[in-house]
PDB file of C-alpha atoms in Angstrom:
ATOM      1  CA  MET A 122      -0.341  -0.154   0.271  1.00  0.00           C
ATOM      2  CA  THR A 123       1.217   3.596  -1.273  1.00  0.00           C
ATOM      3  CA  MET A 124       1.367   6.356   1.924  1.00  0.00           C
ATOM      4  CA  LEU A 125       1.193   9.373  -0.304  1.00  0.00           C
ATOM      5  CA  THR A 126       3.425  11.472   1.849  1.00  0.00           C
ATOM      6  CA  THR A 127       2.507  15.852   1.850  1.00  0.00           C
ATOM      7  CA  MET A 128       5.708  18.443   2.082  1.00  0.00           C
ATOM      8  CA  THR A 129       4.698  21.718   2.732  1.00  0.00           C
ATOM      9  CA  MET A 130       6.990  23.954   2.091  1.00  0.00           C
ATOM     10  CA  LEU A 131       8.010  26.767   4.679  1.00  0.00           C
ATOM     11  CA  THR A 132       7.780  30.720   3.254  1.00  0.00           C
ATOM     12  CA  THR A 133       8.980  32.508   6.524  1.00  0.00           C
ATOM     13  CA  MET A 134      13.032  32.594   6.205  1.00  0.00           C
ATOM     14  CA  ALA A 135      13.855  33.551  10.305  1.00  0.00           C
ATOM     15  CA  MET A 136      17.254  34.269   9.516  1.00  0.00           C
ATOM     16  CA  PRO A 137      19.257  37.227  12.159  1.00  0.00           C
ATOM     17  CA  ALA A 138      19.431  40.663  10.819  1.00  0.00           C
ATOM     18  CA  THR A 139      22.745  41.136  10.455  1.00  0.00           C
ATOM     19  CA  SER A 140      25.336  44.086   9.712  1.00  0.00           C
ATOM     20  CA  MET A 141      27.059  42.866   5.813  1.00  0.00           C
ATOM     21  CA  ALA A 142      31.223  43.816   8.758  1.00  0.00           C
ATOM     22  CA  GLU A 143      29.683  41.729  10.532  1.00  0.00           C
ATOM     23  CA  THR A 144      28.820  39.066   8.521  1.00  0.00           C
ATOM     24  CA  ARG A 145      32.507  39.297   6.856  1.00  0.00           C
ATOM     25  CA  SER A 146      34.342  39.821  10.026  1.00  0.00           C
ATOM     26  CA  GLY A 147      37.063  37.231   9.260  1.00  0.00           C
ATOM     27  CA  VAL A 148      36.569  36.094   5.503  1.00  0.00           C
ATOM     28  CA  PRO A 149      40.264  36.950   3.011  1.00  0.00           C
ATOM     29  CA  SER A 150      39.012  39.564   0.547  1.00  0.00           C
ATOM     30  CA  SER A 151      38.735  38.327  -2.800  1.00  0.00           C
ATOM     31  CA  PRO A 152      40.580  39.434  -5.317  1.00  0.00           C
ATOM     32  CA  ALA A 153      37.030  40.919  -7.062  1.00  0.00           C
ATOM     33  CA  LEU A 154      37.789  43.819  -5.105  1.00  0.00           C
ATOM     34  CA  ALA A 155      41.014  45.144  -6.022  1.00  0.00           C
ATOM     35  CA  SER A 156      39.953  48.368  -5.015  1.00  0.00           C
ATOM     36  CA  GLY A 157      37.934  51.884  -4.643  1.00  0.00           C
ATOM     37  CA  THR A 158      34.350  52.607  -2.159  1.00  0.00           C
ATOM     38  CA  ARG A 159      31.275  50.930  -1.755  1.00  0.00           C
ATOM     39  CA  GLY A 160      28.189  53.201  -3.475  1.00  0.00           C
ATOM     40  CA  ARG A 161      26.113  54.975  -0.300  1.00  0.00           C
ATOM     41  CA  ALA A 162      24.019  52.475   2.272  1.00  0.00           C
ATOM     42  CA  GLY A 163      21.310  54.305   2.703  1.00  0.00           C
ATOM     43  CA  ALA A 164      20.078  52.601   7.040  1.00  0.00           C
ATOM     44  CA  ALA A 165      17.787  50.287   6.155  1.00  0.00           C
ATOM     45  CA  GLY A 166      14.154  51.258   7.184  1.00  0.00           C
ATOM     46  CA  GLU A 167      12.161  48.778   9.687  1.00  0.00           C
ATOM     47  CA  GLY A 168      10.232  46.056   9.311  1.00  0.00           C
ATOM     48  CA  VAL A 169      11.388  46.416   5.867  1.00  0.00           C
ATOM     49  CA  ALA A 170      11.271  42.128   5.335  1.00  0.00           C
ATOM     50  CA  GLY A 171       8.137  41.934   6.042  1.00  0.00           C
ATOM     51  CA  GLU A 172       6.250  44.754   3.670  1.00  0.00           C
ATOM     52  CA  GLY A 173       3.502  43.715   2.622  1.00  0.00           C
ATOM     53  CA  PRO A 174       1.576  43.120  -1.828  1.00  0.00           C
ATOM     54  CA  ALA A 175       2.769  46.167  -4.477  1.00  0.00           C
ATOM     55  CA  ALA A 176       0.681  48.771  -3.800  1.00  0.00           C
ATOM     56  CA  GLY A 177      -3.091  47.877  -5.149  1.00  0.00           C
ATOM     57  CA  SER A 178      -3.286  44.828  -3.691  1.00  0.00           C
ATOM     58  CA  GLY A 179      -5.487  44.266  -1.440  1.00  0.00           C
ATOM     59  CA  THR A 180      -4.661  40.586  -0.286  1.00  0.00           C
ATOM     60  CA  ALA A 181      -1.100  38.913   0.510  1.00  0.00           C
ATOM     61  CA  SER A 182       0.173  37.133  -2.414  1.00  0.00           C
ATOM     62  CA  SER A 183       1.524  32.786  -2.309  1.00  0.00           C
ATOM     63  CA  LEU A 184       5.339  33.220  -2.577  1.00  0.00           C
ATOM     64  CA  LEU A 185       5.139  30.332  -5.355  1.00  0.00           C
ATOM     65  CA  PRO A 186       5.984  32.458  -8.443  1.00  0.00           C
ATOM     66  CA  LEU A 187       9.164  33.399  -6.890  1.00  0.00           C
ATOM     67  CA  PHE A 188      10.082  29.753  -5.608  1.00  0.00           C
ATOM     68  CA  ALA A 189       9.064  28.649  -9.842  1.00  0.00           C
ATOM     69  CA  TRP A 190      10.725  31.801 -11.493  1.00  0.00           C
ATOM     70  CA  LEU A 191      14.650  31.446  -9.577  1.00  0.00           C
ATOM     71  CA  THR A 192      14.669  27.765  -9.805  1.00  0.00           C
ATOM     72  CA  PRO A 193      17.621  26.544 -12.328  1.00  0.00           C
ATOM     73  CA  SER A 194      14.660  25.100 -14.132  1.00  0.00           C
ATOM     74  CA  PHE A 195      12.899  28.248 -15.463  1.00  0.00           C
ATOM     75  CA  PRO A 196      14.030  29.188 -19.184  1.00  0.00           C
ATOM     76  CA  VAL A 197      16.922  31.884 -19.227  1.00  0.00           C
ATOM     77  CA  GLY A 198      19.824  30.185 -19.986  1.00  0.00           C
ATOM     78  CA  ALA A 199      21.813  30.879 -16.886  1.00  0.00           C
ATOM     79  CA  TYR A 200      23.902  28.182 -16.801  1.00  0.00           C
ATOM     80  CA  ALA A 201      25.194  29.429 -19.681  1.00  0.00           C
ATOM     81  CA  TYR A 202      27.017  32.634 -17.697  1.00  0.00           C
ATOM     82  CA  SER A 203      29.181  33.086 -15.156  1.00  0.00           C
ATOM     83  CA  HIS A 204      29.799  36.793 -15.205  1.00  0.00           C
ATOM     84  CA  THR A 205      33.909  35.940 -15.008  1.00  0.00           C
ATOM     85  CA  LEU A 206      34.681  32.866 -12.745  1.00  0.00           C
ATOM     86  CA  GLU A 207      35.428  31.230 -15.670  1.00  0.00           C
ATOM     87  CA  TRP A 208      38.623  33.205 -16.114  1.00  0.00           C
ATOM     88  CA  ALA A 209      39.154  33.767 -12.129  1.00  0.00           C
ATOM     89  CA  VAL A 210      39.097  29.883 -12.131  1.00  0.00           C
ATOM     90  CA  GLU A 211      41.916  30.147 -15.170  1.00  0.00           C
ATOM     91  CA  ALA A 212      43.623  33.704 -13.476  1.00  0.00           C
ATOM     92  CA  GLY A 213      43.891  30.975 -10.305  1.00  0.00           C
ATOM     93  CA  ASP A 214      41.813  33.889  -8.440  1.00  0.00           C
ATOM     94  CA  ILE A 215      39.309  31.224  -7.468  1.00  0.00           C
ATOM     95  CA  ARG A 216      40.702  27.410  -6.045  1.00  0.00           C
ATOM     96  CA  ASP A 217      39.105  26.298  -3.938  1.00  0.00           C
ATOM     97  CA  GLU A 218      35.433  26.797  -1.766  1.00  0.00           C
ATOM     98  CA  GLU A 219      37.665  29.450   0.541  1.00  0.00           C
ATOM     99  CA  SER A 220      38.410  31.299  -2.724  1.00  0.00           C
ATOM    100  CA  ILE A 221      35.065  30.819  -4.138  1.00  0.00           C
ATOM    101  CA  GLY A 222      33.503  32.155  -1.362  1.00  0.00           C
ATOM    102  CA  ALA A 223      35.529  35.511  -0.992  1.00  0.00           C
ATOM    103  CA  PHE A 224      35.019  35.440  -4.251  1.00  0.00           C
ATOM    104  CA  LEU A 225      31.239  35.634  -5.021  1.00  0.00           C
ATOM    105  CA  GLY A 226      31.011  37.659  -1.528  1.00  0.00           C
ATOM    106  CA  ASP A 227      32.530  40.413  -2.566  1.00  0.00           C
ATOM    107  CA  LEU A 228      30.502  39.987  -6.556  1.00  0.00           C
ATOM    108  CA  LEU A 229      27.224  40.294  -3.764  1.00  0.00           C
ATOM    109  CA  ALA A 230      27.748  42.577  -1.667  1.00  0.00           C
ATOM    110  CA  VAL A 231      30.256  45.409  -3.047  1.00  0.00           C
ATOM    111  CA  GLY A 232      29.214  44.329  -6.638  1.00  0.00           C
ATOM    112  CA  PHE A 233      26.638  43.067  -8.882  1.00  0.00           C
ATOM    113  CA  GLY A 234      24.870  41.955  -6.737  1.00  0.00           C
ATOM    114  CA  ARG A 235      23.743  44.999  -5.020  1.00  0.00           C
ATOM    115  CA  THR A 236      23.464  46.648  -7.909  1.00  0.00           C
ATOM    116  CA  ASP A 237      21.398  44.152  -9.558  1.00  0.00           C
ATOM    117  CA  ALA A 238      19.033  44.180  -6.059  1.00  0.00           C
ATOM    118  CA  ILE A 239      18.896  48.142  -6.423  1.00  0.00           C
ATOM    119  CA  LEU A 240      17.163  47.396  -9.931  1.00  0.00           C
ATOM    120  CA  ALA A 241      14.756  45.168  -9.293  1.00  0.00           C
ATOM    121  CA  ALA A 242      13.871  46.928  -5.837  1.00  0.00           C
ATOM    122  CA  HIS A 243      12.727  50.323  -7.812  1.00  0.00           C
ATOM    123  CA  ALA A 244      11.161  48.508 -10.938  1.00  0.00           C
ATOM    124  CA  HIS A 245       9.197  46.515  -8.551  1.00  0.00           C
ATOM    125  CA  ARG A 246       8.488  49.850  -7.354  1.00  0.00           C
ATOM    126  CA  ALA A 247       8.029  51.345 -10.942  1.00  0.00           C
ATOM    127  CA  ALA A 248       5.410  48.004 -12.124  1.00  0.00           C
ATOM    128  CA  GLY A 249       3.406  47.504  -9.202  1.00  0.00           C
ATOM    129  CA  ALA A 250       2.442  51.730  -9.380  1.00  0.00           C
ATOM    130  CA  GLY A 251       1.531  51.100 -13.270  1.00  0.00           C
ATOM    131  CA  ASP A 252       5.015  53.761 -14.052  1.00  0.00           C
ATOM    132  CA  GLU A 253       6.324  52.476 -17.413  1.00  0.00           C
ATOM    133  CA  GLY A 254       8.030  55.836 -17.285  1.00  0.00           C
ATOM    134  CA  ALA A 255      10.064  55.011 -14.532  1.00  0.00           C
ATOM    135  CA  LEU A 256       9.875  50.784 -15.280  1.00  0.00           C
ATOM    136  CA  ALA A 257      11.770  52.775 -18.726  1.00  0.00           C
ATOM    137  CA  GLU A 258      14.111  54.543 -17.236  1.00  0.00           C
ATOM    138  CA  VAL A 259      15.287  52.026 -14.580  1.00  0.00           C
ATOM    139  CA  ASN A 260      15.441  49.378 -17.711  1.00  0.00           C
ATOM    140  CA  THR A 261      17.748  52.262 -19.963  1.00  0.00           C
ATOM    141  CA  LEU A 262      20.360  52.141 -16.587  1.00  0.00           C
ATOM    142  CA  ALA A 263      20.725  48.555 -15.940  1.00  0.00           C
ATOM    143  CA  VAL A 264      21.779  47.650 -19.738  1.00  0.00           C
ATOM    144  CA  ALA A 265      23.680  51.021 -19.281  1.00  0.00           C
ATOM    145  CA  PHE A 266      25.173  49.492 -15.902  1.00  0.00           C
ATOM    146  CA  ALA A 267      27.252  46.494 -17.378  1.00  0.00           C
ATOM    147  CA  PRO A 268      30.526  46.437 -17.407  1.00  0.00           C
ATOM    148  CA  SER A 269      31.235  44.870 -21.127  1.00  0.00           C
ATOM    149  CA  ALA A 270      30.380  43.467 -24.040  1.00  0.00           C
ATOM    150  CA  GLU A 271      29.552  39.598 -22.363  1.00  0.00           C
ATOM    151  CA  LEU A 272      28.108  41.177 -19.105  1.00  0.00           C
ATOM    152  CA  ARG A 273      25.150  42.399 -21.260  1.00  0.00           C
ATOM    153  CA  LEU A 274      24.615  39.422 -22.665  1.00  0.00           C
ATOM    154  CA  GLU A 275      25.030  38.215 -19.924  1.00  0.00           C
ATOM    155  CA  THR A 276      21.915  40.559 -18.444  1.00  0.00           C
ATOM    156  CA  CYS A 277      19.779  41.182 -21.317  1.00  0.00           C
ATOM    157  CA  GLN A 278      19.149  37.767 -22.732  1.00  0.00           C
ATOM    158  CA  GLN A 279      18.137  35.899 -19.301  1.00  0.00           C
ATOM    159  CA  GLY A 280      16.062  39.118 -18.419  1.00  0.00           C
ATOM    160  CA  ARG A 281      14.161  39.221 -22.679  1.00  0.00           C
ATOM    161  CA  SER A 282      12.926  35.647 -22.087  1.00  0.00           C
ATOM    162  CA  PHE A 283      12.856  35.395 -17.852  1.00  0.00           C
ATOM    163  CA  LEU A 284      10.027  38.518 -19.569  1.00  0.00           C
ATOM    164  CA  GLU A 285       8.517  36.323 -22.443  1.00  0.00           C
ATOM    165  CA  ALA A 286       9.340  33.093 -20.253  1.00  0.00           C
ATOM    166  CA  VAL A 287       6.834  34.519 -17.468  1.00  0.00           C
ATOM    167  CA  ARG A 288       4.857  36.101 -19.351  1.00  0.00           C
ATOM    168  CA  ALA A 289       2.940  32.823 -22.443  1.00  0.00           C
ATOM    169  CA  SER A 290       3.449  30.549 -18.003  1.00  0.00           C
ATOM    170  CA  TRP A 291       2.491  32.693 -14.811  1.00  0.00           C
ATOM    171  CA  PRO A 292      -0.274  35.852 -16.628  1.00  0.00           C
ATOM    172  CA  ALA A 293      -1.399  38.626 -14.889  1.00  0.00           C
ATOM    173  CA  PRO A 294      -3.373  42.087 -14.904  1.00  0.00           C
ATOM    174  CA  GLY A 295      -0.881  45.051 -16.503  1.00  0.00           C
ATOM    175  CA  LEU A 296       2.239  41.753 -17.970  1.00  0.00           C
ATOM    176  CA  ASP A 297       1.366  43.015 -21.118  1.00  0.00           C
ATOM    177  CA  LYS A 298       1.086  47.119 -20.501  1.00  0.00           C
ATOM    178  CA  ALA A 299       4.872  46.881 -18.301  1.00  0.00           C
ATOM    179  CA  ALA A 300       6.458  44.033 -20.781  1.00  0.00           C
ATOM    180  CA  ALA A 301       5.526  46.613 -24.058  1.00  0.00           C
ATOM    181  CA  ALA A 302       7.815  49.760 -22.018  1.00  0.00           C
ATOM    182  CA  LEU A 303      11.165  47.580 -22.485  1.00  0.00           C
ATOM    183  CA  VAL A 304      11.361  48.302 -25.686  1.00  0.00           C
ATOM    184  CA  GLY A 305      14.362  45.951 -27.253  1.00  0.00           C
ATOM    185  CA  GLU A 306      17.401  44.878 -24.633  1.00  0.00           C
ATOM    186  CA  VAL A 307      15.809  43.604 -21.280  1.00  0.00           C
ATOM    187  CA  ALA A 308      17.974  43.196 -17.987  1.00  0.00           C
ATOM    188  CA  TYR A 309      17.155  40.720 -15.732  1.00  0.00           C
ATOM    189  CA  PRO A 310      17.212  42.603 -12.942  1.00  0.00           C
ATOM    190  CA  VAL A 311      14.484  44.528 -14.039  1.00  0.00           C
ATOM    191  CA  ALA A 312      12.258  42.058 -15.751  1.00  0.00           C
ATOM    192  CA  VAL A 313      12.375  40.529 -12.294  1.00  0.00           C
ATOM    193  CA  GLY A 314      11.537  43.379 -10.462  1.00  0.00           C
ATOM    194  CA  LEU A 315       8.826  43.761 -12.698  1.00  0.00           C
ATOM    195  CA  ALA A 316       7.113  40.467 -13.026  1.00  0.00           C
ATOM    196  CA  ALA A 317       6.196  39.956  -8.657  1.00  0.00           C
ATOM    197  CA  GLY A 318       5.890  44.188  -8.705  1.00  0.00           C
ATOM    198  CA  VAL A 319       2.966  43.176 -10.916  1.00  0.00           C
ATOM    199  CA  HIS A 320       1.658  39.952  -9.481  1.00  0.00           C
ATOM    200  CA  GLY A 321       2.135  42.305  -6.459  1.00  0.00           C
ATOM    201  CA  LEU A 322       4.593  40.223  -4.182  1.00  0.00           C
ATOM    202  CA  PRO A 323       6.129  41.603  -1.031  1.00  0.00           C
ATOM    203  CA  LEU A 324       9.312  43.360  -2.020  1.00  0.00           C
ATOM    204  CA  GLY A 325      11.612  41.625   0.621  1.00  0.00           C
ATOM    205  CA  PRO A 326      11.203  38.047  -0.183  1.00  0.00           C
ATOM    206  CA  THR A 327      10.997  38.849  -3.611  1.00  0.00           C
ATOM    207  CA  VAL A 328      15.401  40.454  -2.847  1.00  0.00           C
ATOM    208  CA  GLU A 329      15.418  38.097  -0.773  1.00  0.00           C
ATOM    209  CA  ALA A 330      15.118  35.206  -3.502  1.00  0.00           C
ATOM    210  CA  PHE A 331      16.574  36.685  -5.760  1.00  0.00           C
ATOM    211  CA  LEU A 332      19.431  37.811  -4.009  1.00  0.00           C
ATOM    212  CA  LEU A 333      19.829  34.132  -2.976  1.00  0.00           C
ATOM    213  CA  ALA A 334      19.139  32.047  -6.756  1.00  0.00           C
ATOM    214  CA  THR A 335      22.181  34.578  -8.156  1.00  0.00           C
ATOM    215  CA  VAL A 336      24.397  33.596  -5.967  1.00  0.00           C
ATOM    216  CA  GLN A 337      23.160  29.737  -6.147  1.00  0.00           C
ATOM    217  CA  ASN A 338      23.737  29.818 -10.506  1.00  0.00           C
ATOM    218  CA  LEU A 339      27.329  31.294  -9.437  1.00  0.00           C
ATOM    219  CA  VAL A 340      28.026  28.501  -7.626  1.00  0.00           C
ATOM    220  CA  SER A 341      26.048  25.895  -9.741  1.00  0.00           C
ATOM    221  CA  ALA A 342      28.825  27.399 -12.756  1.00  0.00           C
ATOM    222  CA  ALA A 343      32.018  26.897  -9.743  1.00  0.00           C
ATOM    223  CA  VAL A 344      30.773  23.397  -9.230  1.00  0.00           C
ATOM    224  CA  ARG A 345      31.173  23.150 -12.940  1.00  0.00           C
ATOM    225  CA  LEU A 346      34.164  24.514 -12.910  1.00  0.00           C
ATOM    226  CA  ALA A 347      35.694  21.974 -10.970  1.00  0.00           C
ATOM    227  CA  PRO A 348      37.680  24.128  -7.919  1.00  0.00           C
ATOM    228  CA  ILE A 349      35.032  21.979  -5.739  1.00  0.00           C
ATOM    229  CA  GLY A 350      32.781  19.198  -5.415  1.00  0.00           C
ATOM    230  CA  GLN A 351      29.163  19.362  -4.141  1.00  0.00           C
ATOM    231  CA  THR A 352      28.676  19.350  -0.524  1.00  0.00           C
ATOM    232  CA  ALA A 353      31.358  22.377  -1.251  1.00  0.00           C
ATOM    233  CA  GLY A 354      28.964  24.529  -2.983  1.00  0.00           C
ATOM    234  CA  THR A 355      26.903  23.951  -0.933  1.00  0.00           C
ATOM    235  CA  ARG A 356      28.641  24.743   1.850  1.00  0.00           C
ATOM    236  CA  VAL A 357      29.399  27.510   0.037  1.00  0.00           C
ATOM    237  CA  VAL A 358      26.389  28.856  -0.025  1.00  0.00           C
ATOM    238  CA  ALA A 359      25.259  28.623   3.382  1.00  0.00           C
ATOM    239  CA  ARG A 360      27.996  29.923   4.370  1.00  0.00           C
ATOM    240  CA  LEU A 361      27.160  33.189   2.264  1.00  0.00           C
ATOM    241  CA  ALA A 362      23.231  33.648   3.030  1.00  0.00           C
ATOM    242  CA  PRO A 363      23.320  36.146   6.215  1.00  0.00           C
ATOM    243  CA  THR A 364      25.376  37.812   3.930  1.00  0.00           C
ATOM    244  CA  VAL A 365      22.493  37.824   1.369  1.00  0.00           C
ATOM    245  CA  HIS A 366      19.991  37.633   4.150  1.00  0.00           C
ATOM    246  CA  ALA A 367      21.539  41.123   5.731  1.00  0.00           C
ATOM    247  CA  LEU A 368      21.569  42.595   2.270  1.00  0.00           C
ATOM    248  CA  ALA A 369      18.394  42.129   1.737  1.00  0.00           C
ATOM    249  CA  LEU A 370      17.105  44.424   4.050  1.00  0.00           C
ATOM    250  CA  GLU A 371      19.603  46.931   3.292  1.00  0.00           C
ATOM    251  CA  ILE A 372      18.422  47.409  -0.525  1.00  0.00           C
ATOM    252  CA  PRO A 373      15.053  48.304   0.551  1.00  0.00           C
ATOM    253  CA  ALA A 374      15.638  51.849   1.363  1.00  0.00           C
ATOM    254  CA  LEU A 375      18.155  52.321  -1.358  1.00  0.00           C
ATOM    255  CA  THR A 376      17.446  55.106  -4.403  1.00  0.00           C
ATOM    256  CA  LEU A 377      18.948  54.414  -7.837  1.00  0.00           C
ATOM    257  CA  ASP A 378      21.729  57.392  -6.500  1.00  0.00           C
ATOM    258  CA  ASP A 379      23.158  53.810  -4.234  1.00  0.00           C
ATOM    259  CA  ILE A 380      24.675  51.835  -7.212  1.00  0.00           C
ATOM    260  CA  GLY A 381      28.093  52.010  -7.230  1.00  0.00           C
ATOM    261  CA  SER A 382      30.391  48.160  -8.001  1.00  0.00           C
ATOM    262  CA  ALA A 383      33.856  47.530  -7.144  1.00  0.00           C
ATOM    263  CA  THR A 384      35.609  44.424  -8.141  1.00  0.00           C
ATOM    264  CA  PHE A 385      37.358  45.789 -10.722  1.00  0.00           C
ATOM    265  CA  ARG A 386      39.477  42.706 -11.500  1.00  0.00           C
ATOM    266  CA  ALA A 387      36.491  39.811 -11.636  1.00  0.00           C
ATOM    267  CA  ASP A 388      35.221  43.333 -14.274  1.00  0.00           C
ATOM    268  CA  LEU A 389      38.908  42.785 -16.279  1.00  0.00           C
ATOM    269  CA  GLY A 390      38.202  39.584 -16.273  1.00  0.00           C
ATOM    270  CA  SER A 391      34.824  39.200 -18.354  1.00  0.00           C
ATOM    271  CA  PHE A 392      36.805  41.587 -21.374  1.00  0.00           C
ATOM    272  CA  ARG A 393      39.663  38.461 -20.920  1.00  0.00           C
ATOM    273  CA  HIS A 394      37.779  35.395 -20.687  1.00  0.00           C
ATOM    274  CA  GLU A 395      36.653  35.818 -24.573  1.00  0.00           C
ATOM    275  CA  THR A 396      40.346  35.383 -25.873  1.00  0.00           C
ATOM    276  CA  GLN A 397      40.344  31.935 -23.308  1.00  0.00           C
ATOM    277  CA  TYR A 398      41.888  29.998 -25.096  1.00  0.00           C
ATOM    278  CA  THR A 399      38.652  27.105 -24.105  1.00  0.00           C
ATOM    279  CA  ARG A 400      35.555  28.530 -22.490  1.00  0.00           C
ATOM    280  CA  LEU A 401      32.243  26.306 -21.136  1.00  0.00           C
ATOM    281  CA  PHE A 402      30.474  28.983 -20.757  1.00  0.00           C
ATOM    282  CA  ARG A 403      29.367  32.517 -22.510  1.00  0.00           C
ATOM    283  CA  SER A 404      30.551  35.233 -19.894  1.00  0.00           C
TER     284      SER A 404
END
């Protein structure tokens, strides 16, 4: 006789908030962070993680769309990109579990992870408010921030693929109108923020899930590049989870003027990647 077990997905993240400095204390700095300063950080607002759904939504929304959109099976082509990790492995900057954790920690806290999260948050608000003009402006800024042709392809190919997949499978009132405001290239964080905003998903969990998915995609690339195995990769994700949580609490209070990146070596690696003798990834 077969017994059917019902699995319940926990949607409440109860990790204690920690400061960025506390999260990264004792962690050796990665070569991804060569010099420079972070973008200006605003004070995180109280209760950000528990923000309600977008304006105009009368009831709380299920987080199930986030679980579907930010998994490896969602057809955005994330498996094709390493965001400079392939070059970092070739150059010897990433050698083991410790170095991949430090490298990704920098990309997350003072690199594209923080920038993309800010852009996603502003796209979320613009889409939720039905402000197509503001949404288009955020997207233009996001595309312009790509530091190289490869990384621009990475964000724009995934952004357009994500948006079209959501429109085809997760329709919502106002989705097509918001999507029509983005002509041509669509940056990935803007596409995620747009979809979540239109669907009335709360901002805090959207940002946190987006950042965690970013970490998981990069760890997956690192495992395929062979400096670490699957168990070590899982430890890296767990190690960076407090950083994700702290950053997600900070992001909603930041403006577009707070955007800034200091991972210069990683950015330069995106230029050098295209000349590598052998490549598994497109970036």
